[in-house]
Amino acid sequence: MQKKSTAESADTFIWTGVSARGKKLEGEMTAQSIALVKAQLRKQGITPSKVKRKPKALFSFASTDKVSARDIAILTRQIATMLTAGVPLIQSIDMIASGTKNKAVTRLMEKISDEVKAGQPLAKALREHPRYFDDLYCDLIHSGEQSGALDRIFDRVALYKEKAEALKSKIKKAMFYPIAVIVVALIVTSILLVFVVPQFQDIFNGFGAELPAFTLMVIALSEFMQAYWWVILFAIGGFIYAYKEMLIKSKPLRNFNDRMVLQLPVVGDILKKAAVARYARTLSTTFAAGVPLVDALDSAAGASGNVIYRDAIVDIKGEVSSGNQMNWAMRNTKIFPDMVVQMVSIGEESGSLDSMLAKVASIYEQEVDDAVDGLSSLLEPLIMAVLGVLVGGLIVAMYLPIFQLGSVI
């Protein structure tokens, strides 16, 4: 098993040395120890004369730049394009490092370039940075290096990353609308309760008559909000923080959360289609790259994004390992649509499983896109309806005593 490296926490060293032609050189290098710096310099034909750890500044400010999944997708496409054009690998990496405005990407590519120049295979150099390059990415690059088709593999990986990012963006868009409705409704209601209702309450105090029950309820809620708004904010913030921490630390809670989100109306259906699209896209990419089907299913299980589909794919792997056809194993899980199972069956019979899975992925990615657009159209009037009920309810509660003012007089 590949051990995780501590490259991300390596120190920076300042070195001076002499090249093979006797020219004096100096520079900086990131490594875990002075010995590794000297070894890498010797591999580059440089005789080190002095290596010391670079002193850290007393006061430093963290860079706002960071390497996002979108950055990885972009640099993967750039490498694929340059390799296809005949640009050598190391030169491609160096060009990306010098051409980006994101300093974090520059540092990452410079580290990878140094490791490749020192003689490491690219896949091994990428494994030194597991925060950015997962096992699936590194395994595919390794298969490309072994087969001598690194340019084609990079093209496949770039396509996979681009599709994955596009799908992730659509899912975030689908989840954003319901959350936006709730947040906007809470903010508007809170403003009315804290700032508007007290103004009416001052007027009601001079009526000298009993107020309607609905109005009394709203006034009581307003008084509670005025007195304990900070407690409510703290409770909401604390709950969100605690829930996120528990999701990270508690596997049963993550599994429960995954099951519940699939039961949500409309959004659950979108998430199911997205899981099928991820499964098909991952399996198509890995299988087409020459990864055995059983190992490809491992990658697909990890990329599924939901425990229901992850467990189902693990079951499919067990069935396939026992010699059963994948379409039969998929049908037994009872969570994959019949159309997907039938297309996989056709792909297995015709020997074109990778292309058939790619078609399945494209179909479901389009369905997710259409569903998100439909959700947006559905929620726009819903937002108006929810806000209308809340704001209208508060207005009615405040004006009920005024409507009854004639009888009091």
XYZ file of C-alpha atoms in Angstrom:
409
model
C 0.000 0.000 0.000
C 1.247 3.449 -0.911
C 2.148 5.424 2.195
C 1.019 8.990 2.480
C 3.859 11.460 2.234
C 4.398 14.520 4.381
C 5.349 16.595 1.375
C 2.672 19.128 2.175
C 4.521 19.994 5.437
C 8.080 19.860 4.009
C 10.559 22.656 4.759
C 12.186 25.021 2.287
C 15.997 24.881 2.023
C 18.474 27.370 0.540
C 21.325 25.738 -1.360
C 24.493 26.673 -3.197
C 26.460 24.369 -5.451
C 28.562 23.915 -8.560
C 27.333 22.578 -11.898
C 29.171 19.989 -14.003
C 30.763 22.857 -15.980
C 32.034 24.512 -12.797
C 29.432 27.271 -12.710
C 28.326 28.414 -9.257
C 24.572 28.037 -8.710
C 22.145 28.776 -5.893
C 18.443 28.398 -5.257
C 15.663 27.067 -3.042
C 14.136 23.596 -2.806
C 11.314 22.064 -0.781
C 12.027 18.674 0.833
C 11.771 16.749 4.099
C 15.486 16.876 4.932
C 18.856 18.273 3.903
C 19.921 14.817 2.725
C 17.037 14.668 0.237
C 17.929 18.122 -1.088
C 21.524 17.042 -1.685
C 20.358 13.810 -3.363
C 18.049 15.693 -5.723
C 20.769 18.212 -6.573
C 23.230 15.422 -7.424
C 20.630 13.816 -9.706
C 20.440 17.137 -11.545
C 24.232 17.213 -11.995
C 24.857 19.787 -9.272
C 27.460 19.278 -6.542
C 26.025 20.897 -3.384
C 28.441 22.959 -1.328
C 26.031 24.364 1.248
C 22.438 23.534 2.186
C 20.556 25.172 5.048
C 16.966 25.466 6.138
C 15.334 28.736 5.114
C 14.446 30.777 8.238
C 10.752 31.400 8.733
C 9.419 34.931 9.050
C 8.333 36.038 12.520
C 5.119 37.397 11.098
C 3.485 35.800 8.089
C 0.131 36.136 6.440
C -1.548 33.154 4.838
C -2.091 33.444 1.119
C -5.668 33.694 -0.032
C -4.764 31.568 -3.065
C -5.670 27.921 -2.904
C -5.846 24.987 -5.272
C -9.472 24.122 -5.975
C -10.931 21.128 -7.785
C -11.647 23.450 -10.700
C -7.952 24.414 -10.824
C -7.026 20.714 -11.010
C -9.473 20.215 -13.887
C -8.018 23.215 -15.759
C -4.366 22.226 -15.331
C -5.207 18.634 -16.327
C -6.746 19.905 -19.568
C -3.706 22.143 -20.154
C -1.302 19.221 -19.726
C -3.453 17.039 -22.018
C -3.461 19.733 -24.710
C 0.293 20.313 -24.545
C 1.158 16.613 -24.522
C -1.073 16.070 -27.561
C 0.772 18.941 -29.291
C 4.109 17.225 -28.632
C 5.348 19.378 -25.744
C 7.490 17.317 -23.293
C 5.923 16.548 -19.907
C 8.352 18.515 -17.732
C 8.154 21.531 -20.026
C 4.344 21.348 -19.903
C 4.368 21.357 -16.091
C 6.857 24.253 -15.990
C 4.770 26.266 -18.455
C 1.677 25.843 -16.276
C 3.657 26.833 -13.166
C 4.907 30.036 -14.786
C 1.678 30.884 -16.600
C -0.874 30.824 -13.788
C -1.761 33.771 -11.548
C -2.667 31.459 -8.673
C 0.455 31.259 -6.488
C -0.758 28.050 -4.835
C -1.001 26.330 -8.234
C 2.466 27.646 -9.106
C 3.954 26.176 -5.917
C 2.194 22.847 -6.467
C 3.389 22.514 -10.072
C 6.936 23.533 -9.118
C 7.018 20.787 -6.475
C 5.764 18.220 -8.981
C 8.291 19.435 -11.564
C 11.160 19.081 -9.067
C 10.081 15.554 -8.170
C 9.803 14.478 -11.834
C 13.161 16.065 -12.656
C 14.660 14.097 -9.758
C 13.649 10.877 -11.528
C 10.298 10.039 -9.979
C 7.447 8.801 -12.211
C 4.700 11.393 -12.586
C 2.109 9.181 -10.861
C 4.375 8.831 -7.818
C 5.015 12.570 -7.769
C 1.257 13.204 -7.832
C 0.708 10.781 -4.938
C 2.887 13.085 -2.836
C -0.047 15.543 -2.911
C -3.153 13.491 -2.006
C -5.047 16.647 -1.068
C -5.268 17.514 -4.755
C -4.791 14.232 -6.636
C -6.890 11.310 -5.412
C -6.127 7.610 -5.923
C -8.297 7.436 -9.055
C -6.371 10.289 -10.699
C -2.981 8.797 -9.801
C -3.980 5.265 -10.867
C -5.079 6.514 -14.294
C -1.855 8.483 -14.793
C 0.126 5.398 -13.730
C -1.677 3.286 -16.329
C -0.907 5.963 -18.946
C 2.789 5.912 -18.075
C 2.882 2.130 -18.226
C 1.126 1.977 -21.604
C 3.006 4.903 -23.147
C -0.250 6.715 -23.884
C 0.000 9.496 -21.316
C -1.465 12.112 -23.666
C -4.649 10.068 -24.254
C -4.986 9.262 -20.547
C -4.610 12.934 -19.609
C -7.301 13.768 -22.146
C -9.644 11.200 -20.548
C -8.836 12.411 -17.038
C -9.390 16.033 -18.094
C -12.781 15.143 -19.571
C -13.686 13.232 -16.400
C -12.683 16.149 -14.166
C -14.546 18.681 -16.306
C -17.720 16.576 -16.273
C -17.402 15.999 -12.529
C -17.025 19.727 -11.833
C -19.961 20.575 -14.089
C -22.122 18.004 -12.305
C -21.033 19.286 -8.893
C -21.938 22.822 -9.943
C -25.416 21.712 -11.019
C -26.019 19.899 -7.719
C -24.916 22.967 -5.737
C -27.298 25.057 -7.811
C -30.124 22.618 -7.049
C -29.401 22.727 -3.305
C -28.956 26.502 -3.242
C -32.546 27.403 -4.116
C -34.309 25.607 -1.211
C -31.727 26.953 1.229
C -32.127 30.445 -0.228
C -35.920 30.282 0.279
C -35.498 29.356 3.947
C -32.791 31.954 4.641
C -34.634 34.810 2.927
C -37.866 33.912 4.714
C -36.135 33.836 8.112
C -34.330 37.134 7.536
C -37.466 38.982 6.391
C -39.548 37.565 9.239
C -36.880 38.443 11.823
C -36.636 42.042 10.569
C -40.404 42.465 10.787
C -40.590 40.951 14.274
C -37.685 42.969 15.697
C -38.234 46.368 14.064
C -41.802 46.642 12.701
C -44.024 44.812 15.187
C -42.829 46.920 18.207
C -44.040 50.071 16.414
C -47.539 48.623 16.157
C -47.333 47.412 19.755
C -46.914 51.001 20.980
C -50.075 51.944 19.098
C -52.023 48.976 20.500
C -51.149 49.895 24.093
C -53.446 52.944 23.822
C -56.432 51.015 22.487
C -57.737 49.936 25.850
C -59.255 46.805 24.347
C -58.394 43.137 24.241
C -56.262 42.231 21.226
C -56.983 39.241 18.932
C -55.243 35.987 19.816
C -53.291 35.967 16.553
C -51.968 39.482 17.256
C -51.028 38.551 20.842
C -49.112 35.521 19.545
C -47.128 37.667 17.079
C -46.388 40.277 19.779
C -45.165 37.564 22.160
C -42.918 36.171 19.418
C -41.622 39.692 18.726
C -40.790 40.262 22.402
C -38.973 36.936 22.528
C -36.951 37.844 19.410
C -36.033 41.249 20.845
C -34.893 39.753 24.125
C -33.134 36.625 22.872
C -32.115 37.279 19.237
C -28.479 36.706 20.135
C -29.350 33.339 21.702
C -31.191 32.314 18.533
C -28.278 33.341 16.311
C -25.825 31.509 18.567
C -28.025 28.403 18.626
C -28.401 28.337 14.826
C -24.672 28.898 14.279
C -23.760 26.330 16.925
C -26.117 23.749 15.447
C -24.732 24.217 11.926
C -21.132 23.987 13.175
C -21.810 20.957 15.393
C -23.702 19.169 12.621
C -20.862 19.727 10.134
C -18.302 18.454 12.656
C -20.411 15.410 13.441
C -20.791 14.688 9.719
C -16.997 14.603 9.455
C -16.451 12.423 12.529
C -19.534 10.173 12.589
C -19.946 7.624 9.816
C -23.466 6.554 10.966
C -24.611 10.182 10.786
C -23.117 10.573 7.291
C -24.914 7.419 6.188
C -28.191 8.650 7.713
C -27.736 12.024 6.023
C -27.072 10.359 2.654
C -30.247 8.273 2.973
C -32.400 11.229 3.997
C -31.317 13.579 1.192
C -32.398 10.972 -1.356
C -35.913 11.088 0.125
C -36.280 14.845 -0.373
C -38.905 15.836 -2.956
C -37.472 16.944 -6.315
C -33.953 17.419 -4.912
C -33.698 13.714 -4.011
C -34.481 12.750 -7.600
C -31.744 15.078 -8.857
C -29.219 13.553 -6.445
C -30.137 10.031 -7.586
C -29.555 10.959 -11.221
C -26.282 12.632 -10.289
C -25.090 9.486 -8.485
C -25.877 7.358 -11.560
C -24.061 9.860 -13.786
C -20.969 9.812 -11.531
C -21.007 6.011 -11.427
C -21.219 5.688 -15.212
C -18.670 8.432 -15.932
C -16.085 7.061 -13.466
C -16.517 3.470 -14.640
C -16.308 4.499 -18.295
C -13.117 6.524 -17.766
C -11.280 3.900 -15.706
C -12.356 0.890 -17.795
C -11.417 2.648 -21.062
C -7.993 3.444 -19.576
C -7.270 -0.267 -19.197
C -8.109 -0.618 -15.496
C -9.658 -4.058 -14.747
C -13.427 -3.918 -14.205
C -13.230 -5.022 -10.565
C -10.704 -2.268 -9.753
C -12.737 0.219 -11.803
C -15.775 -0.594 -9.641
C -13.718 0.283 -6.565
C -13.067 3.735 -8.020
C -16.732 4.122 -9.010
C -17.841 3.251 -5.468
C -15.579 5.940 -4.023
C -16.813 8.532 -6.525
C -20.541 7.786 -6.120
C -20.957 10.396 -3.377
C -23.743 8.575 -1.506
C -23.673 5.598 0.842
C -26.693 3.943 -0.819
C -24.957 3.822 -4.194
C -21.547 3.131 -2.663
C -22.842 0.022 -0.872
C -24.694 -1.068 -4.014
C -21.533 -0.746 -6.139
C -19.568 -2.746 -3.561
C -22.197 -5.480 -3.897
C -21.881 -5.283 -7.699
C -18.112 -5.702 -7.364
C -18.627 -8.838 -5.290
C -20.993 -10.297 -7.880
C -18.651 -9.465 -10.770
C -15.698 -10.976 -8.884
C -17.741 -14.183 -8.588
C -18.143 -14.335 -12.357
C -21.607 -12.815 -12.786
C -22.368 -10.206 -15.435
C -22.418 -6.607 -14.258
C -25.891 -5.874 -15.639
C -27.311 -8.789 -13.630
C -25.562 -7.534 -10.480
C -26.863 -4.002 -11.095
C -30.424 -5.262 -11.510
C -30.218 -7.081 -8.172
C -29.387 -3.855 -6.303
C -32.817 -2.455 -7.354
C -31.564 1.146 -7.359
C -30.414 1.529 -10.974
C -33.058 2.449 -13.596
C -33.998 -0.260 -16.102
C -32.671 1.824 -18.991
C -29.204 1.959 -17.398
C -29.201 -1.793 -16.767
C -30.281 -2.521 -20.343
C -27.612 -0.245 -21.829
C -24.940 -1.895 -19.686
C -26.215 -5.300 -20.841
C -25.911 -4.211 -24.483
C -22.420 -2.873 -23.808
C -21.306 -6.157 -22.239
C -22.712 -8.219 -25.104
C -21.199 -6.015 -27.800
C -17.828 -5.530 -26.074
C -18.264 -1.748 -25.921
C -18.999 -1.310 -22.216
C -16.887 1.851 -21.847
C -18.628 3.723 -24.685
C -22.072 2.593 -23.516
C -21.331 3.799 -19.971
C -20.155 7.124 -21.412
C -23.518 7.458 -23.167
C -25.340 6.661 -19.909
C -23.283 9.336 -18.135
C -24.072 11.923 -20.828
C -27.805 11.130 -20.684
C -28.014 11.472 -16.912
C -25.816 14.560 -16.789
C -28.249 16.181 -19.211
C -31.194 15.013 -17.091
C -29.603 16.579 -14.021
C -29.138 19.825 -15.960
C -32.788 19.824 -17.088
C -34.018 18.946 -13.578
C -32.043 21.807 -12.033
C -33.511 24.250 -14.548
C -36.985 22.895 -13.756
C -36.338 23.253 -10.033
C -35.296 26.869 -10.541
C -38.531 27.607 -12.418
C -40.570 25.843 -9.710
C -38.961 27.632 -6.780
C -39.204 31.167 -8.125
C -42.991 31.356 -7.534
C -42.550 29.276 -4.373
C -40.232 31.914 -2.920
C -42.855 34.555 -3.606
C -45.574 32.392 -2.053
C -43.575 31.670 1.129
C -42.584 35.296 1.587
C -46.154 36.360 0.826
C -47.569 34.061 3.507
C -45.045 35.152 6.136
C -45.152 38.871 5.434
C -48.893 38.804 4.755
C -49.540 36.881 7.983
C -47.614 39.431 10.045
C -49.421 42.342 8.360
C -52.812 40.737 9.009
C -51.861 40.153 12.658
C -50.904 43.813 13.056
C -53.959 45.239 11.280
C -56.598 43.021 12.909
C -56.882 45.327 15.968
C -57.167 48.336 13.640
C -59.984 46.628 11.736
C -61.757 46.111 15.076
C -61.135 49.694 16.199
C -64.612 50.773 15.035
C -66.365 48.391 17.418
C -64.148 49.549 20.299
C -65.111 53.173 19.659
